[in-house]
Amino acid sequence: MVSIAKDKKVILFDGVCNLCNNFVTKVIRFDKKNTFLFAAIQSKSGQEILAYLNIDTTKTDSIILYEPGVSYEIKSIAALKIMSNFEGLWKLTQIGWVFPELFRNYIYDFIAKNRYHWFGKKDNCMIPTLEIKAKFLD
């Protein structure tokens, strides 16, 4: 299994999804505390973490927030927990917690199901630039 520092959280994402890549770029920009690392679910590290957590991505089409030794979250809970780490207008996203998880995940699933159609998809996973390469597991 890939080695992850204890003070880091890993965001597993769909590396060919334009929406997901845009989200990762925003997280990197607003991650002032340097909390997050990233792995595409298609990458070797992503696959190792998914196997370790026993997550079947054919059954859950979601970003995954993995906090080693603590827990992992999917769908709306993962998104809200990620965004809770940011300042400014990002704090407004926390209003999402007032809605029932079933409702939030319905909206999440609807967007996830249509993301390639609406936002497009790449042929290959994003290749991080030298400036952000250290934030990716592979």
PDB file of N, CA, C and O in Angstrom, residues 106-135:
ATOM      1  N   TYR A 106     -28.650  12.379  -4.060  1.00  0.00           N
ATOM      2  CA  TYR A 106     -29.441  12.324  -5.284  1.00  0.00           C
ATOM      3  C   TYR A 106     -28.921  13.373  -6.270  1.00  0.00           C
ATOM      4  O   TYR A 106     -28.704  13.079  -7.454  1.00  0.00           O
ATOM      5  N   ILE A 107     -28.711  14.596  -5.778  1.00  0.00           N
ATOM      6  CA  ILE A 107     -28.173  15.674  -6.614  1.00  0.00           C
ATOM      7  C   ILE A 107     -26.758  15.309  -7.078  1.00  0.00           C
ATOM      8  O   ILE A 107     -26.408  15.467  -8.250  1.00  0.00           O
ATOM      9  N   TYR A 108     -25.931  14.812  -6.158  1.00  0.00           N
ATOM     10  CA  TYR A 108     -24.562  14.414  -6.480  1.00  0.00           C
ATOM     11  C   TYR A 108     -24.574  13.357  -7.589  1.00  0.00           C
ATOM     12  O   TYR A 108     -23.847  13.465  -8.581  1.00  0.00           O
ATOM     13  N   ASP A 109     -25.402  12.319  -7.437  1.00  0.00           N
ATOM     14  CA  ASP A 109     -25.474  11.240  -8.424  1.00  0.00           C
ATOM     15  C   ASP A 109     -25.952  11.738  -9.780  1.00  0.00           C
ATOM     16  O   ASP A 109     -25.475  11.281 -10.825  1.00  0.00           O
ATOM     17  N   PHE A 110     -26.897  12.674  -9.778  1.00  0.00           N
ATOM     18  CA  PHE A 110     -27.409  13.234 -11.026  1.00  0.00           C
ATOM     19  C   PHE A 110     -26.282  13.952 -11.779  1.00  0.00           C
ATOM     20  O   PHE A 110     -26.111  13.764 -12.988  1.00  0.00           O
ATOM     21  N   ILE A 111     -25.502  14.736 -11.064  1.00  0.00           N
ATOM     22  CA  ILE A 111     -24.376  15.440 -11.687  1.00  0.00           C
ATOM     23  C   ILE A 111     -23.316  14.431 -12.139  1.00  0.00           C
ATOM     24  O   ILE A 111     -22.803  14.521 -13.262  1.00  0.00           O
ATOM     25  N   ALA A 112     -22.996  13.461 -11.292  1.00  0.00           N
ATOM     26  CA  ALA A 112     -21.981  12.458 -11.630  1.00  0.00           C
ATOM     27  C   ALA A 112     -22.378  11.671 -12.879  1.00  0.00           C
ATOM     28  O   ALA A 112     -21.538  11.397 -13.742  1.00  0.00           O
ATOM     29  N   LYS A 113     -23.640  11.342 -12.984  1.00  0.00           N
ATOM     30  CA  LYS A 113     -24.136  10.566 -14.126  1.00  0.00           C
ATOM     31  C   LYS A 113     -24.010  11.354 -15.436  1.00  0.00           C
ATOM     32  O   LYS A 113     -23.795  10.772 -16.492  1.00  0.00           O
ATOM     33  N   ASN A 114     -24.119  12.654 -15.367  1.00  0.00           N
ATOM     34  CA  ASN A 114     -24.122  13.498 -16.562  1.00  0.00           C
ATOM     35  C   ASN A 114     -22.824  14.275 -16.785  1.00  0.00           C
ATOM     36  O   ASN A 114     -22.733  15.049 -17.733  1.00  0.00           O
ATOM     37  N   ARG A 115     -21.826  14.080 -15.934  1.00  0.00           N
ATOM     38  CA  ARG A 115     -20.624  14.925 -15.975  1.00  0.00           C
ATOM     39  C   ARG A 115     -19.868  14.832 -17.291  1.00  0.00           C
ATOM     40  O   ARG A 115     -19.380  15.847 -17.779  1.00  0.00           O
ATOM     41  N   TYR A 116     -19.741  13.680 -17.880  1.00  0.00           N
ATOM     42  CA  TYR A 116     -19.023  13.575 -19.152  1.00  0.00           C
ATOM     43  C   TYR A 116     -19.784  14.301 -20.262  1.00  0.00           C
ATOM     44  O   TYR A 116     -19.179  14.975 -21.096  1.00  0.00           O
ATOM     45  N   HIS A 117     -21.090  14.160 -20.257  1.00  0.00           N
ATOM     46  CA  HIS A 117     -21.919  14.816 -21.275  1.00  0.00           C
ATOM     47  C   HIS A 117     -21.850  16.335 -21.144  1.00  0.00           C
ATOM     48  O   HIS A 117     -21.738  17.054 -22.137  1.00  0.00           O
ATOM     49  N   TRP A 118     -21.933  16.828 -19.916  1.00  0.00           N
ATOM     50  CA  TRP A 118     -21.960  18.273 -19.682  1.00  0.00           C
ATOM     51  C   TRP A 118     -20.577  18.924 -19.751  1.00  0.00           C
ATOM     52  O   TRP A 118     -20.420  20.033 -20.231  1.00  0.00           O
ATOM     53  N   PHE A 119     -19.571  18.268 -19.195  1.00  0.00           N
ATOM     54  CA  PHE A 119     -18.256  18.891 -19.035  1.00  0.00           C
ATOM     55  C   PHE A 119     -17.158  18.262 -19.887  1.00  0.00           C
ATOM     56  O   PHE A 119     -16.068  18.790 -19.974  1.00  0.00           O
ATOM     57  N   GLY A 120     -17.433  17.113 -20.466  1.00  0.00           N
ATOM     58  CA  GLY A 120     -16.451  16.448 -21.307  1.00  0.00           C
ATOM     59  C   GLY A 120     -15.525  15.539 -20.521  1.00  0.00           C
ATOM     60  O   GLY A 120     -15.584  15.452 -19.295  1.00  0.00           O
ATOM     61  N   LYS A 121     -14.681  14.873 -21.285  1.00  0.00           N
ATOM     62  CA  LYS A 121     -13.782  13.884 -20.697  1.00  0.00           C
ATOM     63  C   LYS A 121     -12.504  13.846 -21.522  1.00  0.00           C
ATOM     64  O   LYS A 121     -12.524  14.063 -22.724  1.00  0.00           O
ATOM     65  N   LYS A 122     -11.400  13.582 -20.857  1.00  0.00           N
ATOM     66  CA  LYS A 122     -10.090  13.489 -21.517  1.00  0.00           C
ATOM     67  C   LYS A 122      -9.828  12.034 -21.902  1.00  0.00           C
ATOM     68  O   LYS A 122     -10.437  11.124 -21.346  1.00  0.00           O
ATOM     69  N   ASP A 123      -8.888  11.849 -22.804  1.00  0.00           N
ATOM     70  CA  ASP A 123      -8.497  10.492 -23.179  1.00  0.00           C
ATOM     71  C   ASP A 123      -7.580   9.871 -22.130  1.00  0.00           C
ATOM     72  O   ASP A 123      -7.535   8.655 -21.971  1.00  0.00           O
ATOM     73  N   ASN A 124      -6.846  10.732 -21.403  1.00  0.00           N
ATOM     74  CA  ASN A 124      -5.890  10.278 -20.394  1.00  0.00           C
ATOM     75  C   ASN A 124      -6.053  11.096 -19.126  1.00  0.00           C
ATOM     76  O   ASN A 124      -6.613  12.194 -19.157  1.00  0.00           O
ATOM     77  N   CYS A 125      -5.520  10.574 -18.037  1.00  0.00           N
ATOM     78  CA  CYS A 125      -5.559  11.305 -16.773  1.00  0.00           C
ATOM     79  C   CYS A 125      -4.714  12.575 -16.871  1.00  0.00           C
ATOM     80  O   CYS A 125      -3.748  12.639 -17.632  1.00  0.00           O
ATOM     81  N   MET A 126      -5.089  13.551 -16.051  1.00  0.00           N
ATOM     82  CA  MET A 126      -4.351  14.805 -15.978  1.00  0.00           C
ATOM     83  C   MET A 126      -2.911  14.526 -15.540  1.00  0.00           C
ATOM     84  O   MET A 126      -2.665  13.720 -14.650  1.00  0.00           O
ATOM     85  N   ILE A 127      -1.976  15.199 -16.184  1.00  0.00           N
ATOM     86  CA  ILE A 127      -0.571  15.108 -15.787  1.00  0.00           C
ATOM     87  C   ILE A 127      -0.247  16.390 -15.036  1.00  0.00           C
ATOM     88  O   ILE A 127      -0.322  17.477 -15.600  1.00  0.00           O
ATOM     89  N   PRO A 128       0.057  16.278 -13.739  1.00  0.00           N
ATOM     90  CA  PRO A 128       0.311  17.492 -12.947  1.00  0.00           C
ATOM     91  C   PRO A 128       1.563  18.231 -13.413  1.00  0.00           C
ATOM     92  O   PRO A 128       2.533  17.615 -13.837  1.00  0.00           O
ATOM     93  N   THR A 129       1.518  19.545 -13.295  1.00  0.00           N
ATOM     94  CA  THR A 129       2.689  20.362 -13.605  1.00  0.00           C
ATOM     95  C   THR A 129       3.730  20.172 -12.513  1.00  0.00           C
ATOM     96  O   THR A 129       3.434  19.650 -11.432  1.00  0.00           O
ATOM     97  N   LEU A 130       4.939  20.622 -12.776  1.00  0.00           N
ATOM     98  CA  LEU A 130       6.017  20.512 -11.788  1.00  0.00           C
ATOM     99  C   LEU A 130       5.672  21.209 -10.480  1.00  0.00           C
ATOM    100  O   LEU A 130       6.048  20.749  -9.405  1.00  0.00           O
ATOM    101  N   GLU A 131       4.944  22.336 -10.573  1.00  0.00           N
ATOM    102  CA  GLU A 131       4.583  23.108  -9.370  1.00  0.00           C
ATOM    103  C   GLU A 131       3.685  22.328  -8.428  1.00  0.00           C
ATOM    104  O   GLU A 131       3.720  22.530  -7.214  1.00  0.00           O
ATOM    105  N   ILE A 132       2.828  21.457  -8.950  1.00  0.00           N
ATOM    106  CA  ILE A 132       1.873  20.742  -8.102  1.00  0.00           C
ATOM    107  C   ILE A 132       2.115  19.243  -8.035  1.00  0.00           C
ATOM    108  O   ILE A 132       1.393  18.528  -7.362  1.00  0.00           O
ATOM    109  N   LYS A 133       3.159  18.757  -8.689  1.00  0.00           N
ATOM    110  CA  LYS A 133       3.430  17.324  -8.747  1.00  0.00           C
ATOM    111  C   LYS A 133       3.534  16.677  -7.352  1.00  0.00           C
ATOM    112  O   LYS A 133       3.093  15.548  -7.152  1.00  0.00           O
ATOM    113  N   ALA A 134       4.085  17.382  -6.390  1.00  0.00           N
ATOM    114  CA  ALA A 134       4.262  16.831  -5.034  1.00  0.00           C
ATOM    115  C   ALA A 134       2.931  16.548  -4.350  1.00  0.00           C
ATOM    116  O   ALA A 134       2.882  15.807  -3.373  1.00  0.00           O
ATOM    117  N   LYS A 135       1.842  17.128  -4.852  1.00  0.00           N
ATOM    118  CA  LYS A 135       0.529  16.919  -4.247  1.00  0.00           C
ATOM    119  C   LYS A 135      -0.140  15.644  -4.762  1.00  0.00           C
ATOM    120  O   LYS A 135      -1.206  15.279  -4.285  1.00  0.00           O
TER     121      LYS A 135
END
